[in-house]
PDB file of C-alpha atoms in Angstrom:
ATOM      1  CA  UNK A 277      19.015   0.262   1.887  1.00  0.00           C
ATOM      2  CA  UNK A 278      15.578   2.520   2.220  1.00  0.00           C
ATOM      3  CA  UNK A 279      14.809   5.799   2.841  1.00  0.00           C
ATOM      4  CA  UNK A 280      11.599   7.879   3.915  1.00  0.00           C
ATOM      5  CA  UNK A 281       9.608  10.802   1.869  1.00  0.00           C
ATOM      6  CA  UNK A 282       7.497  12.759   4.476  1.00  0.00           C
ATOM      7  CA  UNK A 283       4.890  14.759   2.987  1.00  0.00           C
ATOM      8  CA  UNK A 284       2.084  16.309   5.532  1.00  0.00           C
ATOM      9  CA  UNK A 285      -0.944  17.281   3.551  1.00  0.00           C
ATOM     10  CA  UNK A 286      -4.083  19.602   5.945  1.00  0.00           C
ATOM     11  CA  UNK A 287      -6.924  20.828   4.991  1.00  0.00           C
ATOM     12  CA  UNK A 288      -8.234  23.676   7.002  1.00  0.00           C
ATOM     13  CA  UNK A 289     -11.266  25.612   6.745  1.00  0.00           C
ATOM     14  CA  UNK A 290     -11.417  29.450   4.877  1.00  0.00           C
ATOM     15  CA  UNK A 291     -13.066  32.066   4.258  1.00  0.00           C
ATOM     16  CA  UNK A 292     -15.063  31.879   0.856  1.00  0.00           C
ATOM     17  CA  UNK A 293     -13.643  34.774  -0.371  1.00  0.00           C
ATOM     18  CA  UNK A 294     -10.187  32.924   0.224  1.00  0.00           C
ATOM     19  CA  UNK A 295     -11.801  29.897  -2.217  1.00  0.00           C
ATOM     20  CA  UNK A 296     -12.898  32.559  -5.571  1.00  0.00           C
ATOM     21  CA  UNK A 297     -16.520  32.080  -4.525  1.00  0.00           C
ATOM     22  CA  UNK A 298     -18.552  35.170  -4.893  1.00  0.00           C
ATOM     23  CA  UNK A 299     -19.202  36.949  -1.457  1.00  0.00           C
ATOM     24  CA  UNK A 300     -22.767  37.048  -3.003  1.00  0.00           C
ATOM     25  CA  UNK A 301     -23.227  33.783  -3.667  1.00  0.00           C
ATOM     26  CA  UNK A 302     -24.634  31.176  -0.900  1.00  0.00           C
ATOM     27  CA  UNK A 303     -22.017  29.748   0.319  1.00  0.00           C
ATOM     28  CA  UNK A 304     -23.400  27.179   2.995  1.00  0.00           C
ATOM     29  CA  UNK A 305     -22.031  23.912   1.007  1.00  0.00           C
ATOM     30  CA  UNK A 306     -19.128  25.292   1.202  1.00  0.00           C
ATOM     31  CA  UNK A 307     -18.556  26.141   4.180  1.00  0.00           C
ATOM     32  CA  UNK A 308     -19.995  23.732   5.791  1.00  0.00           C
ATOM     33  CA  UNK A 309     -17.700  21.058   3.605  1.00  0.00           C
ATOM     34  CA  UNK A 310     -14.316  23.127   4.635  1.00  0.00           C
ATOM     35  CA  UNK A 311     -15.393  23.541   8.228  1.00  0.00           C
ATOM     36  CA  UNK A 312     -16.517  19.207   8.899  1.00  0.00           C
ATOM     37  CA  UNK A 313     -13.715  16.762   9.012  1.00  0.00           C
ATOM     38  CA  UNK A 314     -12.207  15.654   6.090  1.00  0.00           C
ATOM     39  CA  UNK A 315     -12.385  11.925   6.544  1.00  0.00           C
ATOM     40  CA  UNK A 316     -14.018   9.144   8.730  1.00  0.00           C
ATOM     41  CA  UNK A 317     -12.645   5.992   9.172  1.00  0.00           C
ATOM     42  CA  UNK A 318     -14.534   3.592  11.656  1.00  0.00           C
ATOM     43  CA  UNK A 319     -16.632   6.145  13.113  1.00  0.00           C
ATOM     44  CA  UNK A 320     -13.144   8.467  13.862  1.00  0.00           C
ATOM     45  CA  UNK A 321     -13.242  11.557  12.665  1.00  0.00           C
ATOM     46  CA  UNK A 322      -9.924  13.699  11.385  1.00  0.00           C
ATOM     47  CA  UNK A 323      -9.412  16.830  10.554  1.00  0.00           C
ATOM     48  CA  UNK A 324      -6.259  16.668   8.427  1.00  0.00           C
ATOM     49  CA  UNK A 325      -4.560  13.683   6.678  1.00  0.00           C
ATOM     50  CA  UNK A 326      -0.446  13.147   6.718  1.00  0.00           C
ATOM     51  CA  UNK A 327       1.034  10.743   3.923  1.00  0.00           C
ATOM     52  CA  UNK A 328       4.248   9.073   5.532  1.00  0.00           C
ATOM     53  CA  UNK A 329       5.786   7.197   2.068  1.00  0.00           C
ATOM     54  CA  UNK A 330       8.415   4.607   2.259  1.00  0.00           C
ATOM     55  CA  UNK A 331      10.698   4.492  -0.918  1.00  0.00           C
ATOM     56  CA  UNK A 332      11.994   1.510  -2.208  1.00  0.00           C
ATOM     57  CA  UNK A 333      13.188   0.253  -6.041  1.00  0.00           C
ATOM     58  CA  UNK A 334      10.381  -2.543  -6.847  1.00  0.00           C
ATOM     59  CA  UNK A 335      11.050  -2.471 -10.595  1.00  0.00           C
ATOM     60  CA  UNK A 336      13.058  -4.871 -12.612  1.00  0.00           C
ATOM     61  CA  UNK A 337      16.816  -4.663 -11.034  1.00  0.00           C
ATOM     62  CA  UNK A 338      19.797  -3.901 -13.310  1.00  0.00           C
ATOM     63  CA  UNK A 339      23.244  -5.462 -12.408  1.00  0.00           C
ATOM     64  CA  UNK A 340      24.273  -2.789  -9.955  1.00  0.00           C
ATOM     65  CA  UNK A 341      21.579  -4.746  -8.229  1.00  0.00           C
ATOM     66  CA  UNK A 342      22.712  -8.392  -8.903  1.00  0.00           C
ATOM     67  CA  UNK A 343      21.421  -8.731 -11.778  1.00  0.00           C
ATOM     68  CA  UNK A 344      24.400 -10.206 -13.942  1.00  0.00           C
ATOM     69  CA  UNK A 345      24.619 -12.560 -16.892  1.00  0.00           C
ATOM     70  CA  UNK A 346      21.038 -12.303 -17.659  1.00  0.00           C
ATOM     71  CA  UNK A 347      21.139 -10.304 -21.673  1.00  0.00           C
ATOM     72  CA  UNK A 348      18.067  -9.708 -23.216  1.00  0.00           C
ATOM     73  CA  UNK A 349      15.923 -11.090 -20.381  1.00  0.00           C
ATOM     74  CA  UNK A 350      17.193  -8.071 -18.440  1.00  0.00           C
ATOM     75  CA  UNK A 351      13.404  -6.935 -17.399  1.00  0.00           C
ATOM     76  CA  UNK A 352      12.995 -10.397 -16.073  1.00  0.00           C
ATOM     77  CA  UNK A 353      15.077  -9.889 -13.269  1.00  0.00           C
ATOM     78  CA  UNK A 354      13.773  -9.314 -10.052  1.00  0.00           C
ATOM     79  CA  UNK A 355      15.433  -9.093  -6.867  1.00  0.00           C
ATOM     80  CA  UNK A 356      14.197 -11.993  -3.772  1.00  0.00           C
ATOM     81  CA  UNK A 357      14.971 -15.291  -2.527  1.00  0.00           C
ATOM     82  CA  UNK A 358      13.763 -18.410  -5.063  1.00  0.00           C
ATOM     83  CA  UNK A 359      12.223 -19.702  -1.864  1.00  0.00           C
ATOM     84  CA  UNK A 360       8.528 -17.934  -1.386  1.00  0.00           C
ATOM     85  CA  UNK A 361       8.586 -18.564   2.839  1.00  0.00           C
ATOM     86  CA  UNK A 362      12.133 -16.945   2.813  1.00  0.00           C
ATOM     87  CA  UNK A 363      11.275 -14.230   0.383  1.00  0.00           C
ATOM     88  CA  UNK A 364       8.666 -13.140   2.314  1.00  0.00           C
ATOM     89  CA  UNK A 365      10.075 -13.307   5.910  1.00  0.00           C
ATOM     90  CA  UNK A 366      12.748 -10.958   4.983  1.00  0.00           C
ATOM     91  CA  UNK A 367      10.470  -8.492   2.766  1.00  0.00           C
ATOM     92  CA  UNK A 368       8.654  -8.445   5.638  1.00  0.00           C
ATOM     93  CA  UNK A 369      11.274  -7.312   8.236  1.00  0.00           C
ATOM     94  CA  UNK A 370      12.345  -4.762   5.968  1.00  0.00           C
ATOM     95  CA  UNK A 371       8.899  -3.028   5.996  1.00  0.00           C
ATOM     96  CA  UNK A 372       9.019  -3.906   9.679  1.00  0.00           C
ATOM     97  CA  UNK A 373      12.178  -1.695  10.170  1.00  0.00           C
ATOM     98  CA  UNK A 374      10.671   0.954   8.012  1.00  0.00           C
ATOM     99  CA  UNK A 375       7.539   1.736   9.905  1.00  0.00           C
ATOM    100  CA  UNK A 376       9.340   1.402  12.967  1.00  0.00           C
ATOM    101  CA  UNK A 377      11.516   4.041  12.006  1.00  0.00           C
ATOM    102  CA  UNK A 378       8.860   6.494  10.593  1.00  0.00           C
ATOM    103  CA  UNK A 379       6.832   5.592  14.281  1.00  0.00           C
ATOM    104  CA  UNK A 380      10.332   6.500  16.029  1.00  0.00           C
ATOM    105  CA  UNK A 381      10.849  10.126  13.906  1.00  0.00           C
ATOM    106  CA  UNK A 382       9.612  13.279  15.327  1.00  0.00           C
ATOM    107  CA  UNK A 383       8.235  14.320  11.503  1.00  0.00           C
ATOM    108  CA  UNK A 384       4.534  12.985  12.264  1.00  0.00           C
ATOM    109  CA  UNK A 385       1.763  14.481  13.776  1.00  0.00           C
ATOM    110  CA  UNK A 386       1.024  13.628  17.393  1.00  0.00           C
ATOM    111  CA  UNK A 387      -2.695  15.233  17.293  1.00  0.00           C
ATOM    112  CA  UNK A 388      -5.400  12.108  17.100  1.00  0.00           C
ATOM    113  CA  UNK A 389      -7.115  14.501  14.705  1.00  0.00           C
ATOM    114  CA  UNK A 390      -4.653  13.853  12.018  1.00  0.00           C
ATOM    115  CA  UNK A 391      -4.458  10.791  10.241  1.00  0.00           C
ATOM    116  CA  UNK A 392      -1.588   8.878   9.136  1.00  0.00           C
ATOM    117  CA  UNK A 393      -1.166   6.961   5.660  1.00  0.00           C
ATOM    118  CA  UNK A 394       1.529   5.020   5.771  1.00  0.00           C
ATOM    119  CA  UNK A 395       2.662   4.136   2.213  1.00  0.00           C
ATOM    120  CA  UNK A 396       4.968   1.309   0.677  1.00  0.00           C
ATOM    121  CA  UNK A 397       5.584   1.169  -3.166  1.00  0.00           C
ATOM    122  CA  UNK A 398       3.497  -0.861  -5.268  1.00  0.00           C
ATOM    123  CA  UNK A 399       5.077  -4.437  -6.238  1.00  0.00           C
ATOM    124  CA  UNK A 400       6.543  -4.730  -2.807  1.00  0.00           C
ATOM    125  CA  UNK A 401       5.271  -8.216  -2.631  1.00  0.00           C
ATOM    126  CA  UNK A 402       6.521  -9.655  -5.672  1.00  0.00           C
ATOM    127  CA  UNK A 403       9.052 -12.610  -5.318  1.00  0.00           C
ATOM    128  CA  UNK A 404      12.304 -13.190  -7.365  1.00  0.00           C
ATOM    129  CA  UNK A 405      10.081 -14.288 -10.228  1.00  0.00           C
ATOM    130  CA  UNK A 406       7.962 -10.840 -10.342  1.00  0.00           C
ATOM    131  CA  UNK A 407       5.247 -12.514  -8.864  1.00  0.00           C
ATOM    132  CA  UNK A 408       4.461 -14.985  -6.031  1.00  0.00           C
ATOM    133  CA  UNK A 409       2.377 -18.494  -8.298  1.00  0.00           C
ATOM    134  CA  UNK A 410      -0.710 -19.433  -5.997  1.00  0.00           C
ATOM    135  CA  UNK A 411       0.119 -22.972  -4.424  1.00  0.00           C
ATOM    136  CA  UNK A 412       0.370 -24.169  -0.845  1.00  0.00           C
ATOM    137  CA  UNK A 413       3.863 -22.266  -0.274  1.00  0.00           C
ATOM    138  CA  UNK A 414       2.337 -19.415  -0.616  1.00  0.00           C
ATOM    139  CA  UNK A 415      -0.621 -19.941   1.422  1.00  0.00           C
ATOM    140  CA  UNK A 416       1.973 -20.420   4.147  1.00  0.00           C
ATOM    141  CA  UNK A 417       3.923 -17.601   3.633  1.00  0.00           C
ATOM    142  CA  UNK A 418       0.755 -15.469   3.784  1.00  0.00           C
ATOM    143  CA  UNK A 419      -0.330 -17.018   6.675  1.00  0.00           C
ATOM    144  CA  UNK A 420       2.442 -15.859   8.455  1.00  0.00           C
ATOM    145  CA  UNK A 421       3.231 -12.677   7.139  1.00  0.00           C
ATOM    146  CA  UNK A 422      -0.755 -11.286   7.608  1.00  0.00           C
ATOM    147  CA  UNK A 423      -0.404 -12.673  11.296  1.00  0.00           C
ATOM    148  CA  UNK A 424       2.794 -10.839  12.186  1.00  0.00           C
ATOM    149  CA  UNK A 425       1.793  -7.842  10.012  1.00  0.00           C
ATOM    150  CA  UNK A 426      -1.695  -7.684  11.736  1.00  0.00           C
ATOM    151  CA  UNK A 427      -0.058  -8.408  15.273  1.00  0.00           C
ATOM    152  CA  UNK A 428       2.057  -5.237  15.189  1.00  0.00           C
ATOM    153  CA  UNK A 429      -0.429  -2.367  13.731  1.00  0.00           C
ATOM    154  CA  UNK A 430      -3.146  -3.622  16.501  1.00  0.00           C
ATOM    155  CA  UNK A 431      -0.901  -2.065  19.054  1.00  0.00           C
ATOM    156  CA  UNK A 432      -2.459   0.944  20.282  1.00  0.00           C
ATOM    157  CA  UNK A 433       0.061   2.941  19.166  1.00  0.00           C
ATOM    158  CA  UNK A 434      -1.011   2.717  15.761  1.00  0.00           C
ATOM    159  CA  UNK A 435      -4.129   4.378  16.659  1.00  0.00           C
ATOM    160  CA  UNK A 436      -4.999   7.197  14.019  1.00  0.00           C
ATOM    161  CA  UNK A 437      -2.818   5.487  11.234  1.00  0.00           C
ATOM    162  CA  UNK A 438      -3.777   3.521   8.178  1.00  0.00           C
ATOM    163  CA  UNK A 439      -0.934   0.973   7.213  1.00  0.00           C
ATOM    164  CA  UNK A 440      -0.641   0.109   3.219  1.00  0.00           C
ATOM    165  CA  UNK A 441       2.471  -2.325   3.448  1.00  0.00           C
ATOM    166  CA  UNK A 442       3.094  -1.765  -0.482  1.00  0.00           C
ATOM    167  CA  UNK A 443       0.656  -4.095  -3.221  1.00  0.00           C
ATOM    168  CA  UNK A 444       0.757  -8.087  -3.407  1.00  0.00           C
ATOM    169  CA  UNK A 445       1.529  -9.560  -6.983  1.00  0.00           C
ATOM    170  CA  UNK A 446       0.247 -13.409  -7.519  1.00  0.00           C
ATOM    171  CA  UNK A 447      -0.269 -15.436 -10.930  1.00  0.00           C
ATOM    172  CA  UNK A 448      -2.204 -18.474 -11.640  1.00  0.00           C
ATOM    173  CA  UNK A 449      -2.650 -20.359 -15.232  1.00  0.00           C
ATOM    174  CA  UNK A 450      -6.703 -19.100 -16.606  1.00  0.00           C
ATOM    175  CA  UNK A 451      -9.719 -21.477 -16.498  1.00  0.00           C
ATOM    176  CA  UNK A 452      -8.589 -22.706 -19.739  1.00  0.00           C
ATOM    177  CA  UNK A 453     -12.354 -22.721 -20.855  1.00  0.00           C
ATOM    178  CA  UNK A 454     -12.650 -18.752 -20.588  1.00  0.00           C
ATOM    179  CA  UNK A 455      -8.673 -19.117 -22.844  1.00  0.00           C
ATOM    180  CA  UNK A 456     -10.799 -21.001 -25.923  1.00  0.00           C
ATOM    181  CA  UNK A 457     -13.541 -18.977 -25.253  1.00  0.00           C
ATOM    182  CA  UNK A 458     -11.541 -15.615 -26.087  1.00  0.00           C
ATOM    183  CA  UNK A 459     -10.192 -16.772 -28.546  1.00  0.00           C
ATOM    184  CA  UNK A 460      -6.428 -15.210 -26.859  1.00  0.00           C
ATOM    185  CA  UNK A 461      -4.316 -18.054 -26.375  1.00  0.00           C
ATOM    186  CA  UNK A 462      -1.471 -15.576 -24.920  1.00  0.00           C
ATOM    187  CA  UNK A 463      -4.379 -14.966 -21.862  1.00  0.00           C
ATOM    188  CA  UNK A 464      -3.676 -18.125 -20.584  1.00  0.00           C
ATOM    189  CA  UNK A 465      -2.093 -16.447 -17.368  1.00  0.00           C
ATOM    190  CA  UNK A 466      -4.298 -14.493 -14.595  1.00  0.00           C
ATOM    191  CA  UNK A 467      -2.810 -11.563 -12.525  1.00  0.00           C
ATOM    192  CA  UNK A 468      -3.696 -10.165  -9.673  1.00  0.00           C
ATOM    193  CA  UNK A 469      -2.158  -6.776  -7.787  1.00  0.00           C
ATOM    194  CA  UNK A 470      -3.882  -5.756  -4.676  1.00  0.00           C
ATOM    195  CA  UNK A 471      -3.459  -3.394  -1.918  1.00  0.00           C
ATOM    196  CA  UNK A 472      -3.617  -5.130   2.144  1.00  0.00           C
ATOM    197  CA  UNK A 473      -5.199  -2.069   4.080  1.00  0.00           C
ATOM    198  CA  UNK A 474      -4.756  -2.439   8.009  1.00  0.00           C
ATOM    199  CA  UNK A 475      -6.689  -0.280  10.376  1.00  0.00           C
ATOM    200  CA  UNK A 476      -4.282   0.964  13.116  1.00  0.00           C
ATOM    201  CA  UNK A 477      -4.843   0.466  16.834  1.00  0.00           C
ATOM    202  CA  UNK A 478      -7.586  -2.795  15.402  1.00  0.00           C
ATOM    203  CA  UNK A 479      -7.950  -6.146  13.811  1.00  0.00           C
ATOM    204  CA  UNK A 480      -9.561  -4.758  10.681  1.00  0.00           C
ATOM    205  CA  UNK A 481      -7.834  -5.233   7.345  1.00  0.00           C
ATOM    206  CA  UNK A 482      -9.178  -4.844   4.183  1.00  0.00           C
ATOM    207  CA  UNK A 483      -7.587  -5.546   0.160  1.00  0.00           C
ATOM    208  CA  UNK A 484      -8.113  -3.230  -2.695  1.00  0.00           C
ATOM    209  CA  UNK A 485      -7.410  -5.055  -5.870  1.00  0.00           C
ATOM    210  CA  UNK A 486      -5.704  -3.426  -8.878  1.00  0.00           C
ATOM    211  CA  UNK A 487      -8.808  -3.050 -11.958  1.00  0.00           C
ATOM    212  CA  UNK A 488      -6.434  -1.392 -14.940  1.00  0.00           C
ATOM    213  CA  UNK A 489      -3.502  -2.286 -16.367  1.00  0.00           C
ATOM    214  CA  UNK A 490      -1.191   1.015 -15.450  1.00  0.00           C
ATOM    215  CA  UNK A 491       0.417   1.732 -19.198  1.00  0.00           C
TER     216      UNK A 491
END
């Protein structure tokens, strides 16, 4: 149903004749950048970073995934429950299996001076539709999936991780003002694709929102 793509990436300090910098040349940025930490994050320091990625198909399905009788609309076709509440829920335990698995394998790092990224696929959060419409249903169903989300990765034992649980996809109709204004009657519909970022072992949890349109 999902599998797991470890990939452990350190950075260590060397020698400058290790890096192709001149033995002659001063060589106190550089050392000094290869021998501090490589990363802060909330006043922790680390001295290597491990990416922990969870694989999973979030593109339009085909009908070895259900997707039958649909013709031409083929790329319309997303897998997920009409219902938002229900979609969600069971996205959810499926990325709640996954990082319990990767937190029960013995292919992380133990050392606090490591820190884990924990990576889902973008579009994770994307509804039947291919993306969740803004209403009250989904205010609900975000509601509850941020509190059990954020209720899990404060345990302490998500101390020295950062948790991306995959990007959020949500559409509303434009301000039909700024649609006349741009002349672009085909603009009429607003996207948005961000990235929830959770701060293991704490209640901190910040969104990075998508900017480009990937092509």
């Amino acid at each position: 149903f999902f599998g797991f793509l470890l990939v452990t990436s350190f950075v260590k300090s060397m020698p400058a004749s290790n890096r192709g910098i001149d033995a002659a040349e001063p060589t106190d940025f550089f050392d000094n950048f290869f021998e501090e930490p490589v990363i802060w994050v909330e006043g922790q320091k680390y001295t290597s970073v491990q990416y922990l990625g969870f694989n999973l198909f979030t593109a339009p399905g085909t009908e070895a995934d259900g997707c039958l009788n649909v013709g031409e609309n083929i790329d319309a076709c997303y897998l997920g429950s009409p219902e938002v509440l229900n979609d969600t829920q069971h996205r959810l335990s499926i990325f709640t299996q996954a990082i319990d698995r990767a937190y029960a394998s013995e292919y992380w790092d133990r050392n606090p001076e490591t820190l884990k990224i924990f990576l889902a696929p973008e579009f994770y959060w994307r509804g039947q539709k291919g993306a969740y419409r803004i209403g009250p249903s989904l205010n609900l169903a975000s509601e509850i999936a941020v509190k059990s989300l954020s209720g899990k990765l404060r345990h302490q034992r998500f101390k020295h991780w950062i948790v991306v649980p995959g990007t959020v996809v949500m559409v509303q109709h434009a301000d039909q003002s700024y649609v006349e204004m741009s002349h672009r009657p085909y603009e009429n519909i607003s996207y948005y694709n961000f990235a929830p970022i959770h701060i293991g072992g704490t209640d901190l949890m910040y969104l990075k929102f998508k900017n480009f349109i990937s092509r």
